[in-house]
Structures are given as structure tokens and as C-alpha cells.
Amino acid sequence: MTAKVVAIANQKGGVGKTTTALTLGAALSRLSQRVLIMDMDPHANASIHMAFFPEETPHTLYDLFAEKEHDPAIWERIIVRHPESERDFVTGHIRLSELEVDTKDRPNKGLILREALKDVSGRYDYILLDCPPHVGVLLVNALVACDLLIIPVQTDFLALHGLRLIFDTVRMINRVMPEPVRFKALATMYDRRASACRRVLNLIRKKLQGNMFNTVINTDTKFREASAQGKVIYDIDPQSRGATEYTLLAKEIMQL
Ligand SMILES: Nc1ncnc2c1ncn2[C@@H]1O[C@H](COP(=O)(O)OP(=O)(O)O)[C@@H](O)[C@H]1O
Ligand SMILES: [Mg+2]
């Protein structure tokens, strides 16, 4: 069995990418799935959230992209195990933002991650990629490597603009890929009492049809609380609405 690689991306910031990567990772592992989470964002929000501070971590995702020649043993250096949850994690680093320049003349620079993931694919059921909010070599690597792209969309009107950006990127990738990237949008931070939210959700559903998860993630203040404590929502309130909804999402993904 090889892992399903799931990229979580949207060029818009603050839509719940990092929250989805960490919470979905936790949900899947509570359902007995073996999970690796990779922080591909130079801002390393997911890493800091999990208390893997890039400046204190000797080996990060940057090492993988900076290799002159690929060495499969690199994974033993860059994978760290979260002490409490015992989930595997690869830390991000601000130097990832230098990759645009570093890889300028490198052939097949979009395939670096896809090739390297083959080494560890047998160890996991799911590999989740928390993507940066801008188009560049990292996002391209993630989209080329993934079996499924989750696009979190905040249910407000500006979200529709963000969607257009990510679709442009997907189209660009699809031009060079043997098979088109499979994607599903995920409504996040939904407030069903707000009519604007309901309208946007209906609009996106109509536009995307089957390319949207049935599960909707509502606004839940517990996400911020958990993040402030360096935890995920299951650690502070496994019965909360947010926790329940990410479990539903995990089950929906396992059935794909
Ligand atoms: N469903 C939600 N309800 C309430 N707050 C949320 C929810 N999802 C994420 N947040 C909060 O919104 C902020 C941005 O989320 P984050 O996952 O960091 O977005 P991104 O990675 O897309 O920039 C964070 O403070 C996070 O705790
Ligand atoms: Mg983020």
C-alpha cells in the first residue's frame, strides 16, 4: 500500500489551510491511519503550532529541497515525532522562501517532492501537505505530488476570488500532468446564522457540484484556543463541533 498524498492549498491566507492539515491529520490518526504532516509554508505556522520551532530543529523540509543529489536517508533526519500525539511531522523553515532562486536552473524542479515521497510512501496511509499561500516552486511541487487537493474556502464573498486564483494554478499544472489534479473544496469557518455565508456556500456548491466535500466546517472558537495552547481541537475538546466535523471530513476522505 502506498500513502495517499493530500495537498491543502489556497492562495488566500487565513482560510483554514493549516488548521485543516493539523486537525485532519489528528482525525485520521484517531481513525487508526498512519499520518505524516509536512509543513511546506516558509512561515512554518503548522510547525510552530506543534511546538517544532524551525530555529531549534536541525533538519527541516528545506534540507530535502536543497539536496544536490537525493539521499533517501534524509527522511530519517527531517521526520520528527510529536511527543504527545506520536504523529510524524516535517518542519517548515523560512529558508524555503529562497527556493525560487536556489532552484532557478534546476531541471525537473517541480518533481523533487513527488520523487522523494516514494521513499516513505509505504510507511503511511496519508501524507498531508500544508501549502504556502503563493504560487511558486513549493506549491507546484505539492500539486504535482498529490493525489487529492483540498481547497479550504472561507464562506465569504472574497473567497470566490481566491478560488479563481487556485483554479488558474491547477490549470497551469494540468497542462504538464498526465492526469489532471483531483480537487475538492472544503467550506470552512461557516456561520449558518449569517445569510451571506449561506449564499456563498450555495453559490460554491452550484459551481463546483461534486468537487466539494459534503462536510462543512463551522466556525468554532475552540480552534483558536487549541492553537494558542499548541494543541489540536481533539486535545482540548474532542466532543466539540469542530472536532466532530473534522472526523466527518476524515471519514469522507477515507471513502474516496
Ligand atoms: N473553523 C474555524 N473556526 C474558527 N476559527 C478558525 C477555524 N479554522 C481556522 N480558524 C482560525 O483562523 C485562523 C487562520 O487559520 P489558518 O488555518 O492558520 O489559515 P491558513 O493556513 O489558511 O492561513 C487561525 O487563527 C485559526 O485558529
Ligand atoms: Mg497556514
PDB file of C-alpha atoms and ligand atoms in Angstrom:
ATOM      1  CA  MET A   1       0.000   0.000   0.000  1.00  0.00           C
ATOM      2  CA  THR A   2       1.194   3.466  -0.783  1.00  0.00           C
ATOM      3  CA  ALA A   3       0.172   6.628   1.003  1.00  0.00           C
ATOM      4  CA  LYS A   4      -2.426   8.978  -0.401  1.00  0.00           C
ATOM      5  CA  VAL A   5      -0.830  12.376  -0.720  1.00  0.00           C
ATOM      6  CA  VAL A   6      -3.234  15.194   0.123  1.00  0.00           C
ATOM      7  CA  ALA A   7      -2.244  18.803  -0.543  1.00  0.00           C
ATOM      8  CA  ILE A   8      -4.125  21.541   1.307  1.00  0.00           C
ATOM      9  CA  ALA A   9      -3.833  24.746  -0.683  1.00  0.00           C
ATOM     10  CA  ASN A  10      -5.435  28.064  -1.495  1.00  0.00           C
ATOM     11  CA  GLN A  11      -3.624  31.246  -2.437  1.00  0.00           C
ATOM     12  CA  LYS A  12      -5.762  33.137   0.012  1.00  0.00           C
ATOM     13  CA  GLY A  13      -4.341  33.319   3.533  1.00  0.00           C
ATOM     14  CA  GLY A  14      -6.304  32.713   6.730  1.00  0.00           C
ATOM     15  CA  VAL A  15      -8.820  30.321   5.187  1.00  0.00           C
ATOM     16  CA  GLY A  16      -8.011  27.357   7.412  1.00  0.00           C
ATOM     17  CA  LYS A  17      -5.269  25.521   5.486  1.00  0.00           C
ATOM     18  CA  THR A  18      -3.019  24.970   8.471  1.00  0.00           C
ATOM     19  CA  THR A  19      -5.928  24.191  10.789  1.00  0.00           C
ATOM     20  CA  THR A  20      -7.186  21.632   8.255  1.00  0.00           C
ATOM     21  CA  ALA A  21      -3.762  19.989   7.849  1.00  0.00           C
ATOM     22  CA  LEU A  22      -3.256  19.599  11.597  1.00  0.00           C
ATOM     23  CA  THR A  23      -6.834  18.740  12.576  1.00  0.00           C
ATOM     24  CA  LEU A  24      -7.475  16.386   9.673  1.00  0.00           C
ATOM     25  CA  GLY A  25      -4.133  14.720  10.473  1.00  0.00           C
ATOM     26  CA  ALA A  26      -5.277  14.202  14.050  1.00  0.00           C
ATOM     27  CA  ALA A  27      -8.702  12.972  12.924  1.00  0.00           C
ATOM     28  CA  LEU A  28      -7.191  10.424  10.530  1.00  0.00           C
ATOM     29  CA  SER A  29      -4.797   9.114  13.117  1.00  0.00           C
ATOM     30  CA  ARG A  30      -7.661   8.742  15.613  1.00  0.00           C
ATOM     31  CA  LEU A  31      -9.215   6.529  12.937  1.00  0.00           C
ATOM     32  CA  SER A  32      -6.049   4.372  13.042  1.00  0.00           C
ATOM     33  CA  GLN A  33      -4.498   5.804   9.896  1.00  0.00           C
ATOM     34  CA  ARG A  34      -0.733   6.334   9.730  1.00  0.00           C
ATOM     35  CA  VAL A  35      -0.194  10.023   9.041  1.00  0.00           C
ATOM     36  CA  LEU A  36       2.709  12.265   8.077  1.00  0.00           C
ATOM     37  CA  ILE A  37       2.167  16.026   8.051  1.00  0.00           C
ATOM     38  CA  MET A  38       4.594  18.201   6.091  1.00  0.00           C
ATOM     39  CA  ASP A  39       4.798  21.938   6.631  1.00  0.00           C
ATOM     40  CA  MET A  40       5.569  23.440   3.215  1.00  0.00           C
ATOM     41  CA  ASP A  41       4.965  27.033   4.243  1.00  0.00           C
ATOM     42  CA  PRO A  42       8.106  29.165   4.822  1.00  0.00           C
ATOM     43  CA  HIS A  43       6.187  30.871   7.631  1.00  0.00           C
ATOM     44  CA  ALA A  44       6.087  27.494   9.359  1.00  0.00           C
ATOM     45  CA  ASN A  45       2.811  28.176  11.166  1.00  0.00           C
ATOM     46  CA  ALA A  46       1.938  24.497  11.431  1.00  0.00           C
ATOM     47  CA  SER A  47       5.378  23.698  12.868  1.00  0.00           C
ATOM     48  CA  ILE A  48       5.233  26.464  15.430  1.00  0.00           C
ATOM     49  CA  HIS A  49       1.702  25.404  16.350  1.00  0.00           C
ATOM     50  CA  MET A  50       3.015  21.895  17.097  1.00  0.00           C
ATOM     51  CA  ALA A  51       5.989  23.371  19.034  1.00  0.00           C
ATOM     52  CA  PHE A  52       8.547  22.361  16.423  1.00  0.00           C
ATOM     53  CA  PHE A  53      10.398  25.641  16.274  1.00  0.00           C
ATOM     54  CA  PRO A  54      12.306  25.846  12.990  1.00  0.00           C
ATOM     55  CA  GLU A  55      15.327  27.580  14.521  1.00  0.00           C
ATOM     56  CA  GLU A  56      15.669  24.761  17.070  1.00  0.00           C
ATOM     57  CA  THR A  57      15.088  21.948  14.574  1.00  0.00           C
ATOM     58  CA  PRO A  58      18.377  20.834  12.998  1.00  0.00           C
ATOM     59  CA  HIS A  59      16.785  19.343   9.857  1.00  0.00           C
ATOM     60  CA  THR A  60      13.724  20.690   8.092  1.00  0.00           C
ATOM     61  CA  LEU A  61      11.948  20.390   4.763  1.00  0.00           C
ATOM     62  CA  TYR A  62      14.442  22.872   3.364  1.00  0.00           C
ATOM     63  CA  ASP A  63      17.147  20.169   3.539  1.00  0.00           C
ATOM     64  CA  LEU A  64      15.143  17.972   1.168  1.00  0.00           C
ATOM     65  CA  PHE A  65      14.872  20.698  -1.460  1.00  0.00           C
ATOM     66  CA  ALA A  66      18.472  21.804  -1.008  1.00  0.00           C
ATOM     67  CA  GLU A  67      19.995  18.335  -1.624  1.00  0.00           C
ATOM     68  CA  LYS A  68      22.414  18.207  -4.543  1.00  0.00           C
ATOM     69  CA  GLU A  69      21.703  14.541  -5.003  1.00  0.00           C
ATOM     70  CA  HIS A  70      18.780  12.759  -3.369  1.00  0.00           C
ATOM     71  CA  ASP A  71      19.600  10.534  -0.419  1.00  0.00           C
ATOM     72  CA  PRO A  72      16.638   8.503   0.921  1.00  0.00           C
ATOM     73  CA  ALA A  73      18.256   8.618   4.382  1.00  0.00           C
ATOM     74  CA  ILE A  74      17.329  12.294   4.529  1.00  0.00           C
ATOM     75  CA  TRP A  75      13.863  11.300   5.762  1.00  0.00           C
ATOM     76  CA  GLU A  76      15.336   9.889   8.976  1.00  0.00           C
ATOM     77  CA  ARG A  77      16.734  13.345   9.634  1.00  0.00           C
ATOM     78  CA  ILE A  78      13.773  15.513   8.682  1.00  0.00           C
ATOM     79  CA  ILE A  79      10.883  13.460  10.114  1.00  0.00           C
ATOM     80  CA  VAL A  80      10.288  14.311  13.744  1.00  0.00           C
ATOM     81  CA  ARG A  81       7.819  12.573  16.010  1.00  0.00           C
ATOM     82  CA  HIS A  82       5.441  14.696  18.035  1.00  0.00           C
ATOM     83  CA  PRO A  83       5.992  13.530  21.618  1.00  0.00           C
ATOM     84  CA  GLU A  84       2.377  13.540  22.824  1.00  0.00           C
ATOM     85  CA  SER A  85       0.409  12.581  19.744  1.00  0.00           C
ATOM     86  CA  GLU A  86       3.183  10.344  18.348  1.00  0.00           C
ATOM     87  CA  ARG A  87       2.386  11.640  14.875  1.00  0.00           C
ATOM     88  CA  ASP A  88       5.143  12.220  12.341  1.00  0.00           C
ATOM     89  CA  PHE A  89       5.891  15.695  11.131  1.00  0.00           C
ATOM     90  CA  VAL A  90       8.285  17.522   8.815  1.00  0.00           C
ATOM     91  CA  THR A  91       9.082  21.061   9.943  1.00  0.00           C
ATOM     92  CA  GLY A  92       8.968  24.083   7.655  1.00  0.00           C
ATOM     93  CA  HIS A  93      11.624  26.772   7.540  1.00  0.00           C
ATOM     94  CA  ILE A  94      11.864  30.382   6.411  1.00  0.00           C
ATOM     95  CA  ARG A  95      14.662  29.362   4.035  1.00  0.00           C
ATOM     96  CA  LEU A  96      12.031  27.585   1.942  1.00  0.00           C
ATOM     97  CA  SER A  97      11.270  31.048   0.591  1.00  0.00           C
ATOM     98  CA  GLU A  98      14.737  31.105  -1.012  1.00  0.00           C
ATOM     99  CA  LEU A  99      13.957  28.067  -3.158  1.00  0.00           C
ATOM    100  CA  GLU A 100      12.691  30.163  -6.031  1.00  0.00           C
ATOM    101  CA  VAL A 101      16.235  31.440  -6.547  1.00  0.00           C
ATOM    102  CA  ASP A 102      18.062  28.274  -5.436  1.00  0.00           C
ATOM    103  CA  THR A 103      16.251  26.054  -7.938  1.00  0.00           C
ATOM    104  CA  LYS A 104      16.126  28.537 -10.792  1.00  0.00           C
ATOM    105  CA  ASP A 105      18.217  26.459 -13.193  1.00  0.00           C
ATOM    106  CA  ARG A 106      17.433  23.042 -11.793  1.00  0.00           C
ATOM    107  CA  PRO A 107      15.836  20.630 -14.255  1.00  0.00           C
ATOM    108  CA  ASN A 108      12.587  18.930 -13.129  1.00  0.00           C
ATOM    109  CA  LYS A 109      12.375  21.154 -10.080  1.00  0.00           C
ATOM    110  CA  GLY A 110       8.624  20.548  -9.896  1.00  0.00           C
ATOM    111  CA  LEU A 111       9.186  16.808  -9.343  1.00  0.00           C
ATOM    112  CA  ILE A 112      11.509  16.975  -6.333  1.00  0.00           C
ATOM    113  CA  LEU A 113       8.855  16.144  -3.732  1.00  0.00           C
ATOM    114  CA  ARG A 114       6.971  13.623  -5.853  1.00  0.00           C
ATOM    115  CA  GLU A 115      10.167  11.623  -6.409  1.00  0.00           C
ATOM    116  CA  ALA A 116      11.332  11.846  -2.802  1.00  0.00           C
ATOM    117  CA  LEU A 117       7.967  10.795  -1.354  1.00  0.00           C
ATOM    118  CA  LYS A 118       8.360   7.384  -2.991  1.00  0.00           C
ATOM    119  CA  ASP A 119      10.878   6.526  -0.245  1.00  0.00           C
ATOM    120  CA  VAL A 120       8.340   6.900   2.580  1.00  0.00           C
ATOM    121  CA  SER A 121       5.067   6.241   0.827  1.00  0.00           C
ATOM    122  CA  GLY A 122       4.854   2.681   2.172  1.00  0.00           C
ATOM    123  CA  ARG A 123       5.066   3.830   5.770  1.00  0.00           C
ATOM    124  CA  TYR A 124       1.923   5.948   5.814  1.00  0.00           C
ATOM    125  CA  ASP A 125      -1.715   5.883   4.839  1.00  0.00           C
ATOM    126  CA  TYR A 126      -1.903   9.657   4.394  1.00  0.00           C
ATOM    127  CA  ILE A 127       0.714  12.318   3.766  1.00  0.00           C
ATOM    128  CA  LEU A 128      -0.739  15.807   4.280  1.00  0.00           C
ATOM    129  CA  LEU A 129       0.949  18.847   2.745  1.00  0.00           C
ATOM    130  CA  ASP A 130       0.218  22.235   4.335  1.00  0.00           C
ATOM    131  CA  CYS A 131       0.917  24.600   1.419  1.00  0.00           C
ATOM    132  CA  PRO A 132       2.068  28.216   1.305  1.00  0.00           C
ATOM    133  CA  PRO A 133      -0.367  30.875   0.070  1.00  0.00           C
ATOM    134  CA  HIS A 134       1.628  31.909  -3.003  1.00  0.00           C
ATOM    135  CA  VAL A 135       2.364  30.275  -6.342  1.00  0.00           C
ATOM    136  CA  GLY A 136       5.922  29.112  -6.616  1.00  0.00           C
ATOM    137  CA  VAL A 137       8.115  26.063  -6.691  1.00  0.00           C
ATOM    138  CA  LEU A 138       6.717  24.734  -3.369  1.00  0.00           C
ATOM    139  CA  LEU A 139       3.072  24.884  -4.413  1.00  0.00           C
ATOM    140  CA  VAL A 140       3.918  23.343  -7.776  1.00  0.00           C
ATOM    141  CA  ASN A 141       5.794  20.501  -6.040  1.00  0.00           C
ATOM    142  CA  ALA A 142       2.821  19.870  -3.760  1.00  0.00           C
ATOM    143  CA  LEU A 143       0.258  19.863  -6.577  1.00  0.00           C
ATOM    144  CA  VAL A 144       2.390  17.605  -8.744  1.00  0.00           C
ATOM    145  CA  ALA A 145       2.919  15.173  -5.850  1.00  0.00           C
ATOM    146  CA  CYS A 146      -0.674  14.992  -4.612  1.00  0.00           C
ATOM    147  CA  ASP A 147      -3.453  12.503  -5.253  1.00  0.00           C
ATOM    148  CA  LEU A 148      -6.021  14.921  -3.878  1.00  0.00           C
ATOM    149  CA  LEU A 149      -6.056  18.677  -3.450  1.00  0.00           C
ATOM    150  CA  ILE A 150      -8.215  20.087  -0.671  1.00  0.00           C
ATOM    151  CA  ILE A 151      -9.067  23.755  -1.192  1.00  0.00           C
ATOM    152  CA  PRO A 152     -10.359  25.265   2.041  1.00  0.00           C
ATOM    153  CA  VAL A 153     -12.709  28.151   1.285  1.00  0.00           C
ATOM    154  CA  GLN A 154     -13.946  30.552   3.837  1.00  0.00           C
ATOM    155  CA  THR A 155     -17.597  31.160   3.095  1.00  0.00           C
ATOM    156  CA  ASP A 156     -17.388  34.892   2.380  1.00  0.00           C
ATOM    157  CA  PHE A 157     -17.550  36.786  -0.879  1.00  0.00           C
ATOM    158  CA  LEU A 158     -13.815  37.371  -1.153  1.00  0.00           C
ATOM    159  CA  ALA A 159     -13.372  33.611  -1.095  1.00  0.00           C
ATOM    160  CA  LEU A 160     -14.674  33.416  -4.629  1.00  0.00           C
ATOM    161  CA  HIS A 161     -11.744  35.481  -5.828  1.00  0.00           C
ATOM    162  CA  GLY A 162      -9.285  33.170  -4.053  1.00  0.00           C
ATOM    163  CA  LEU A 163     -10.907  30.228  -5.778  1.00  0.00           C
ATOM    164  CA  ARG A 164     -10.224  31.709  -9.166  1.00  0.00           C
ATOM    165  CA  LEU A 165      -6.529  32.029  -8.327  1.00  0.00           C
ATOM    166  CA  ILE A 166      -6.141  28.439  -7.224  1.00  0.00           C
ATOM    167  CA  PHE A 167      -8.037  27.197 -10.281  1.00  0.00           C
ATOM    168  CA  ASP A 168      -5.666  29.132 -12.528  1.00  0.00           C
ATOM    169  CA  THR A 169      -2.766  27.385 -10.815  1.00  0.00           C
ATOM    170  CA  VAL A 170      -4.395  23.972 -11.134  1.00  0.00           C
ATOM    171  CA  ARG A 171      -4.998  24.586 -14.844  1.00  0.00           C
ATOM    172  CA  MET A 172      -1.351  25.551 -15.279  1.00  0.00           C
ATOM    173  CA  ILE A 173      -0.228  22.299 -13.601  1.00  0.00           C
ATOM    174  CA  ASN A 174      -2.721  20.231 -15.579  1.00  0.00           C
ATOM    175  CA  ARG A 175      -1.140  21.346 -18.818  1.00  0.00           C
ATOM    176  CA  VAL A 176       2.004  19.379 -17.959  1.00  0.00           C
ATOM    177  CA  MET A 177       0.496  16.498 -15.976  1.00  0.00           C
ATOM    178  CA  PRO A 178      -0.503  13.147 -17.467  1.00  0.00           C
ATOM    179  CA  GLU A 179      -3.650  13.216 -15.304  1.00  0.00           C
ATOM    180  CA  PRO A 180      -5.493  16.276 -14.035  1.00  0.00           C
ATOM    181  CA  VAL A 181      -5.171  17.132 -10.340  1.00  0.00           C
ATOM    182  CA  ARG A 182      -8.179  15.832  -8.422  1.00  0.00           C
ATOM    183  CA  PHE A 183      -9.562  18.510  -6.131  1.00  0.00           C
ATOM    184  CA  LYS A 184     -12.329  19.112  -3.631  1.00  0.00           C
ATOM    185  CA  ALA A 185     -13.233  22.368  -1.964  1.00  0.00           C
ATOM    186  CA  LEU A 186     -13.948  22.424   1.764  1.00  0.00           C
ATOM    187  CA  ALA A 187     -16.157  25.119   3.262  1.00  0.00           C
ATOM    188  CA  THR A 188     -14.530  26.436   6.431  1.00  0.00           C
ATOM    189  CA  MET A 189     -15.443  28.986   9.104  1.00  0.00           C
ATOM    190  CA  TYR A 190     -19.067  28.660   8.121  1.00  0.00           C
ATOM    191  CA  ASP A 191     -21.664  30.541  10.115  1.00  0.00           C
ATOM    192  CA  ARG A 192     -25.100  29.204   9.289  1.00  0.00           C
ATOM    193  CA  ARG A 193     -26.806  32.083  11.049  1.00  0.00           C
ATOM    194  CA  ALA A 194     -25.265  34.523   8.573  1.00  0.00           C
ATOM    195  CA  SER A 195     -27.250  34.737   5.366  1.00  0.00           C
ATOM    196  CA  ALA A 196     -24.146  35.893   3.450  1.00  0.00           C
ATOM    197  CA  CYS A 197     -22.391  32.666   4.440  1.00  0.00           C
ATOM    198  CA  ARG A 198     -25.345  30.574   3.316  1.00  0.00           C
ATOM    199  CA  ARG A 199     -25.472  32.398  -0.010  1.00  0.00           C
ATOM    200  CA  VAL A 200     -21.769  31.893  -0.676  1.00  0.00           C
ATOM    201  CA  LEU A 201     -21.964  28.209   0.271  1.00  0.00           C
ATOM    202  CA  ASN A 202     -24.872  27.674  -2.131  1.00  0.00           C
ATOM    203  CA  LEU A 203     -23.047  29.540  -4.867  1.00  0.00           C
ATOM    204  CA  ILE A 204     -19.870  27.481  -4.482  1.00  0.00           C
ATOM    205  CA  ARG A 205     -21.876  24.227  -4.286  1.00  0.00           C
ATOM    206  CA  LYS A 206     -23.649  25.084  -7.508  1.00  0.00           C
ATOM    207  CA  LYS A 207     -20.407  25.965  -9.240  1.00  0.00           C
ATOM    208  CA  LEU A 208     -18.346  23.010  -8.028  1.00  0.00           C
ATOM    209  CA  GLN A 209     -21.003  20.328  -7.587  1.00  0.00           C
ATOM    210  CA  GLY A 210     -19.251  17.029  -6.870  1.00  0.00           C
ATOM    211  CA  ASN A 211     -15.939  18.801  -6.354  1.00  0.00           C
ATOM    212  CA  MET A 212     -16.953  19.917  -2.910  1.00  0.00           C
ATOM    213  CA  PHE A 213     -16.971  17.977   0.355  1.00  0.00           C
ATOM    214  CA  ASN A 214     -20.380  17.314   1.910  1.00  0.00           C
ATOM    215  CA  THR A 215     -18.808  18.072   5.280  1.00  0.00           C
ATOM    216  CA  VAL A 216     -18.848  21.752   6.187  1.00  0.00           C
ATOM    217  CA  ILE A 217     -16.568  23.128   8.911  1.00  0.00           C
ATOM    218  CA  ASN A 218     -18.390  25.659  11.047  1.00  0.00           C
ATOM    219  CA  THR A 219     -16.812  28.495  12.929  1.00  0.00           C
ATOM    220  CA  ASP A 220     -15.695  27.239  16.338  1.00  0.00           C
ATOM    221  CA  THR A 221     -13.696  29.359  18.782  1.00  0.00           C
ATOM    222  CA  LYS A 222     -12.086  26.148  20.089  1.00  0.00           C
ATOM    223  CA  PHE A 223      -9.738  26.129  17.087  1.00  0.00           C
ATOM    224  CA  ARG A 224      -8.087  29.341  18.209  1.00  0.00           C
ATOM    225  CA  GLU A 225      -7.997  28.153  21.805  1.00  0.00           C
ATOM    226  CA  ALA A 226      -6.308  24.912  20.785  1.00  0.00           C
ATOM    227  CA  SER A 227      -3.794  26.708  18.589  1.00  0.00           C
ATOM    228  CA  ALA A 228      -2.874  29.107  21.409  1.00  0.00           C
ATOM    229  CA  GLN A 229      -2.070  26.078  23.589  1.00  0.00           C
ATOM    230  CA  GLY A 230      -0.019  24.345  20.889  1.00  0.00           C
ATOM    231  CA  LYS A 231      -2.684  21.658  20.607  1.00  0.00           C
ATOM    232  CA  VAL A 232      -5.346  20.473  18.198  1.00  0.00           C
ATOM    233  CA  ILE A 233      -9.049  20.623  18.962  1.00  0.00           C
ATOM    234  CA  TYR A 234      -9.209  16.907  19.939  1.00  0.00           C
ATOM    235  CA  ASP A 235      -6.793  17.575  22.801  1.00  0.00           C
ATOM    236  CA  ILE A 236      -8.938  20.295  24.335  1.00  0.00           C
ATOM    237  CA  ASP A 237     -12.482  19.178  23.460  1.00  0.00           C
ATOM    238  CA  PRO A 238     -12.982  16.003  21.440  1.00  0.00           C
ATOM    239  CA  GLN A 239     -16.779  16.432  21.614  1.00  0.00           C
ATOM    240  CA  SER A 240     -16.745  19.944  20.163  1.00  0.00           C
ATOM    241  CA  ARG A 241     -18.479  20.728  16.928  1.00  0.00           C
ATOM    242  CA  GLY A 242     -15.155  21.424  15.166  1.00  0.00           C
ATOM    243  CA  ALA A 243     -13.711  18.081  16.294  1.00  0.00           C
ATOM    244  CA  THR A 244     -16.811  16.199  15.137  1.00  0.00           C
ATOM    245  CA  GLU A 245     -16.779  17.900  11.755  1.00  0.00           C
ATOM    246  CA  TYR A 246     -13.126  17.112  11.034  1.00  0.00           C
ATOM    247  CA  THR A 247     -13.837  13.476  11.934  1.00  0.00           C
ATOM    248  CA  LEU A 248     -16.648  13.505   9.362  1.00  0.00           C
ATOM    249  CA  LEU A 249     -14.243  15.009   6.835  1.00  0.00           C
ATOM    250  CA  ALA A 250     -11.664  12.292   7.565  1.00  0.00           C
ATOM    251  CA  LYS A 251     -14.306   9.605   7.007  1.00  0.00           C
ATOM    252  CA  GLU A 252     -15.410  11.255   3.777  1.00  0.00           C
ATOM    253  CA  ILE A 253     -11.801  11.232   2.557  1.00  0.00           C
ATOM    254  CA  MET A 254     -11.289   7.601   3.561  1.00  0.00           C
ATOM    255  CA  GLN A 255     -14.259   6.664   1.398  1.00  0.00           C
ATOM    256  CA  LEU A 256     -12.994   8.402  -1.743  1.00  0.00           C
TER     257      LEU A 256
HETATM  258  N1  LIG B   1     -13.416  26.577  11.649  1.00  0.00           N
HETATM  259  C1  LIG B   1     -12.783  27.583  12.271  1.00  0.00           C
HETATM  260  N2  LIG B   1     -13.445  28.334  13.192  1.00  0.00           N
HETATM  261  C2  LIG B   1     -12.833  29.356  13.832  1.00  0.00           C
HETATM  262  N3  LIG B   1     -11.559  29.700  13.652  1.00  0.00           N
HETATM  263  C3  LIG B   1     -10.840  29.005  12.755  1.00  0.00           C
HETATM  264  C4  LIG B   1     -11.397  27.904  12.022  1.00  0.00           C
HETATM  265  N4  LIG B   1     -10.446  27.415  11.207  1.00  0.00           N
HETATM  266  C5  LIG B   1      -9.330  28.143  11.422  1.00  0.00           C
HETATM  267  N5  LIG B   1      -9.560  29.117  12.347  1.00  0.00           N
HETATM  268  C6  LIG B   1      -8.620  30.149  12.819  1.00  0.00           C
HETATM  269  O1  LIG B   1      -8.398  31.057  11.755  1.00  0.00           O
HETATM  270  C7  LIG B   1      -7.050  31.477  11.709  1.00  0.00           C
HETATM  271  C8  LIG B   1      -6.442  31.178  10.337  1.00  0.00           C
HETATM  272  O2  LIG B   1      -6.446  29.792  10.123  1.00  0.00           O
HETATM  273  P1  LIG B   1      -5.218  29.006   9.442  1.00  0.00           P
HETATM  274  O3  LIG B   1      -5.568  27.566   9.491  1.00  0.00           O
HETATM  275  O4  LIG B   1      -3.924  29.431  10.047  1.00  0.00           O
HETATM  276  O5  LIG B   1      -5.327  29.553   7.954  1.00  0.00           O
HETATM  277  P2  LIG B   1      -4.259  29.498   6.734  1.00  0.00           P
HETATM  278  O6  LIG B   1      -3.310  28.384   6.996  1.00  0.00           O
HETATM  279  O7  LIG B   1      -5.106  29.266   5.523  1.00  0.00           O
HETATM  280  O8  LIG B   1      -3.595  30.832   6.681  1.00  0.00           O
HETATM  281  C9  LIG B   1      -6.366  30.754  12.851  1.00  0.00           C
HETATM  282  O9  LIG B   1      -6.305  31.624  13.951  1.00  0.00           O
HETATM  283  C10 LIG B   1      -7.263  29.571  13.162  1.00  0.00           C
HETATM  284  O10 LIG B   1      -7.198  29.196  14.521  1.00  0.00           O
HETATM  285 MG    MG B   2      -1.189  28.370   7.026  1.00  0.00          MG
END
